[in-house]
PDB file of C-alpha atoms in Angstrom:
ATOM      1  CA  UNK F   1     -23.931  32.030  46.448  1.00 74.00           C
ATOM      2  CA  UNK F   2     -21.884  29.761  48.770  1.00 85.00           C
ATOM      3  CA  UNK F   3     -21.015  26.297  48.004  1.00 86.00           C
ATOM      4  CA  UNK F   4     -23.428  25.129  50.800  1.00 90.00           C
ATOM      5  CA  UNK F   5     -26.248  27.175  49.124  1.00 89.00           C
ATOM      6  CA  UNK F   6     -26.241  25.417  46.113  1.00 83.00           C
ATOM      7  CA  UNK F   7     -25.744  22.075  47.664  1.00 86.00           C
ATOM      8  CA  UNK F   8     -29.192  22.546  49.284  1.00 89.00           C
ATOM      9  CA  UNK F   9     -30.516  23.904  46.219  1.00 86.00           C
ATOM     10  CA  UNK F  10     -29.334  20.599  44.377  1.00 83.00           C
ATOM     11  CA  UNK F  11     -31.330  18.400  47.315  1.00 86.00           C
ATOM     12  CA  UNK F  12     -34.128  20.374  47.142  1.00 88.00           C
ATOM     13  CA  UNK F  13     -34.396  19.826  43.677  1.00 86.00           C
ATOM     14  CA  UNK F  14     -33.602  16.170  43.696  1.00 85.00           C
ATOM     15  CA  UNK F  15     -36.410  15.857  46.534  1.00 87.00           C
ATOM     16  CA  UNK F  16     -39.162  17.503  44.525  1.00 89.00           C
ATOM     17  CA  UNK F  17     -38.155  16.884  40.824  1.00 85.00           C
ATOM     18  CA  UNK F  18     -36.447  13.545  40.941  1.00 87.00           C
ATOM     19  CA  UNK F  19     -32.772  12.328  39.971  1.00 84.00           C
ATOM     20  CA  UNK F  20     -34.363  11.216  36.312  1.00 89.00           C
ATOM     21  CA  UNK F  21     -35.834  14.612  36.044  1.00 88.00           C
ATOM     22  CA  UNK F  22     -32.759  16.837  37.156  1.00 84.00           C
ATOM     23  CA  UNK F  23     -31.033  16.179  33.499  1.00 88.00           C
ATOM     24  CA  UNK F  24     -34.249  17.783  31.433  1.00 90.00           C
ATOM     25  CA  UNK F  25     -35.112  20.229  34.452  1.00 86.00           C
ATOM     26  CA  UNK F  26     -30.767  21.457  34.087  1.00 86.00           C
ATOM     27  CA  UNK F  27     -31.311  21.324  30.383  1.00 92.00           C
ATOM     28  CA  UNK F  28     -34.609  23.843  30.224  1.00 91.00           C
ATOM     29  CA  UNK F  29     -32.641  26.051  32.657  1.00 88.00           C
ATOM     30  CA  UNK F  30     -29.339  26.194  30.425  1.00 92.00           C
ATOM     31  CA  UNK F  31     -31.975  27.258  27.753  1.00 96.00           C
ATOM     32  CA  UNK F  32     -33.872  29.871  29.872  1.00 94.00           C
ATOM     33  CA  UNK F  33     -31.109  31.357  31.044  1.00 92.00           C
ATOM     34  CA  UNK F  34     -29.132  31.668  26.904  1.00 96.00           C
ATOM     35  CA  UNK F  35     -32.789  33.301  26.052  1.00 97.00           C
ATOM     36  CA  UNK F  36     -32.190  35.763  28.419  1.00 95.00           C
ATOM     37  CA  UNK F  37     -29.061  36.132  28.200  1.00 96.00           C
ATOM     38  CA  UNK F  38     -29.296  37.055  24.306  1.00 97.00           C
ATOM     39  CA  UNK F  39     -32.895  39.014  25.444  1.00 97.00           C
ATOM     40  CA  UNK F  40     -30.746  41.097  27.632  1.00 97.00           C
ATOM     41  CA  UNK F  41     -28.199  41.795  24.748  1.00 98.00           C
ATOM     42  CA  UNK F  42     -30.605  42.596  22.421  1.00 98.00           C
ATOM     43  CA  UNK F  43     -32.175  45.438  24.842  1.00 98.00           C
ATOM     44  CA  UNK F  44     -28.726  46.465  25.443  1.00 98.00           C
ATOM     45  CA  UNK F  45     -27.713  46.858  21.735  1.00 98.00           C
ATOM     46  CA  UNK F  46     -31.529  48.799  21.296  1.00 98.00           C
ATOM     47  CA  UNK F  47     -30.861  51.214  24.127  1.00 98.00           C
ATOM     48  CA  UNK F  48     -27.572  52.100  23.501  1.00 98.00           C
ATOM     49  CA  UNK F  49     -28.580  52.893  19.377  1.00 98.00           C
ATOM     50  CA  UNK F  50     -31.467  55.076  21.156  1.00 97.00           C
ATOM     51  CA  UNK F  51     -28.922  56.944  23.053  1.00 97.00           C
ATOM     52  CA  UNK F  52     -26.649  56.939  20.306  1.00 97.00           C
ATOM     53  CA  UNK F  53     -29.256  58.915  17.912  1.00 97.00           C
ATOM     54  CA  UNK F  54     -30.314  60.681  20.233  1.00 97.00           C
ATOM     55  CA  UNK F  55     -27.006  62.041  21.027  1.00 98.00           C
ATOM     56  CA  UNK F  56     -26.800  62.533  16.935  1.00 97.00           C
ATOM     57  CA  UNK F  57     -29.778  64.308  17.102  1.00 97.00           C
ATOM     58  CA  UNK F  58     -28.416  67.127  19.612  1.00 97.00           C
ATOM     59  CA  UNK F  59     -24.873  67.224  17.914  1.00 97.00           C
ATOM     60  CA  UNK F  60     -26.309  67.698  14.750  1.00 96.00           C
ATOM     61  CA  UNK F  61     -28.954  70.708  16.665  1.00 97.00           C
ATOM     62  CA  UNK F  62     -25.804  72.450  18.289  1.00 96.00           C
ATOM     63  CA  UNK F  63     -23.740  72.090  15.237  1.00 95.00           C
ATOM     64  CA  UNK F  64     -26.759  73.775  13.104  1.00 96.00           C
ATOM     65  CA  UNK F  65     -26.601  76.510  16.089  1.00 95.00           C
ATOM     66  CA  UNK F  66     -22.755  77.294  15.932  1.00 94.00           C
ATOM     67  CA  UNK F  67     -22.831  77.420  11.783  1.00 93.00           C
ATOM     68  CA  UNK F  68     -25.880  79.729  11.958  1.00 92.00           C
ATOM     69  CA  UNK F  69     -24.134  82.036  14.326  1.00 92.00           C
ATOM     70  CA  UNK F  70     -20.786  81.934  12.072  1.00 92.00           C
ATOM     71  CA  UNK F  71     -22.609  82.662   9.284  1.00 91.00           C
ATOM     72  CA  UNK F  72     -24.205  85.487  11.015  1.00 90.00           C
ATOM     73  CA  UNK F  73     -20.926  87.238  12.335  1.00 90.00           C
ATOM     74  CA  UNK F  74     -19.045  86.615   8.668  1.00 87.00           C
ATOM     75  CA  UNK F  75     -21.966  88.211   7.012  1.00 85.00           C
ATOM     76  CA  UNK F  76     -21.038  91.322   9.644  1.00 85.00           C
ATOM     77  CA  UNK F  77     -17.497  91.291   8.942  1.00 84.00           C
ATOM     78  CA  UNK F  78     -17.765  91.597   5.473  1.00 78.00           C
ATOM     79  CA  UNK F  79     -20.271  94.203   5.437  1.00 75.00           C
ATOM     80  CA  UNK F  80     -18.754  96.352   8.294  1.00 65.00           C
ATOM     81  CA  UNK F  81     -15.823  98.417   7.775  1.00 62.00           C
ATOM     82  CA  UNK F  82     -12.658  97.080   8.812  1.00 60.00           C
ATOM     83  CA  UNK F  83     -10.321  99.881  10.436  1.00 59.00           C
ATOM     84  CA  UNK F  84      -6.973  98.419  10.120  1.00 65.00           C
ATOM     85  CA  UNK F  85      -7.461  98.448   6.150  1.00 59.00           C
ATOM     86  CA  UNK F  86      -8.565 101.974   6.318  1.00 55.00           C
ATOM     87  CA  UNK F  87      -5.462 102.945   8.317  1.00 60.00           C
ATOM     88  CA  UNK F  88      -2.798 100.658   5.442  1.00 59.00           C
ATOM     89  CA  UNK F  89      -4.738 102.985   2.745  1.00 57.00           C
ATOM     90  CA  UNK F  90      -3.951 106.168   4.699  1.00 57.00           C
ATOM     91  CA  UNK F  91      -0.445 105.578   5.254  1.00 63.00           C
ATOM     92  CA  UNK F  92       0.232 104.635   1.431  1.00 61.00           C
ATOM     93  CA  UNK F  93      -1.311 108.302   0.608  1.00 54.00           C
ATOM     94  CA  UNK F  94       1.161 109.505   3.001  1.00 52.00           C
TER      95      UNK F  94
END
């Protein structure tokens, strides 16, 4: 907002409200505006824990995923015959 803006907002206010008024009317606004203000914070602290367990949630899925599959191929390497220990075995016969 320009300068001039809230210069006519001020008249208009001091035509409709009165100059005794203007101190309570600046007051309730001050207070309207902190409410929000810490309303607004609030949400923003709520939403951001939301995305933040959320996120959790499908970390903790893919990590479940990844340790299932490693479990799955070292259960296959120890139970399938590893060729390179074969071969050490033959040459020591040798």
């Amino acid at each position: 907002m320009s300068s001039g803006e809230l210069l006519l907002i001020l008249l208009v206010a001091i035509v409709v409200f009165g100059p005794n008024k203007l101190p309570m009317l600046a007051e309730h606004l001050g207070k309207l505006f902190r409410h929000f203000n810490h309303f607004k914070q609030r949400a923003m602290v709520f939403w951001q824990e939301q995305l933040n367990e959320q996120q959790l949630r499908e970390n903790t899925r893919k990590a479940e995923k990844v340790d299932a599959l490693y479990q799955i191929n070292k259960e296959n390497t120890e139970t399938s015959p590893d060729p390179e220990r074969h071969k050490k075995e033959d040459e020591s016969v040798d």
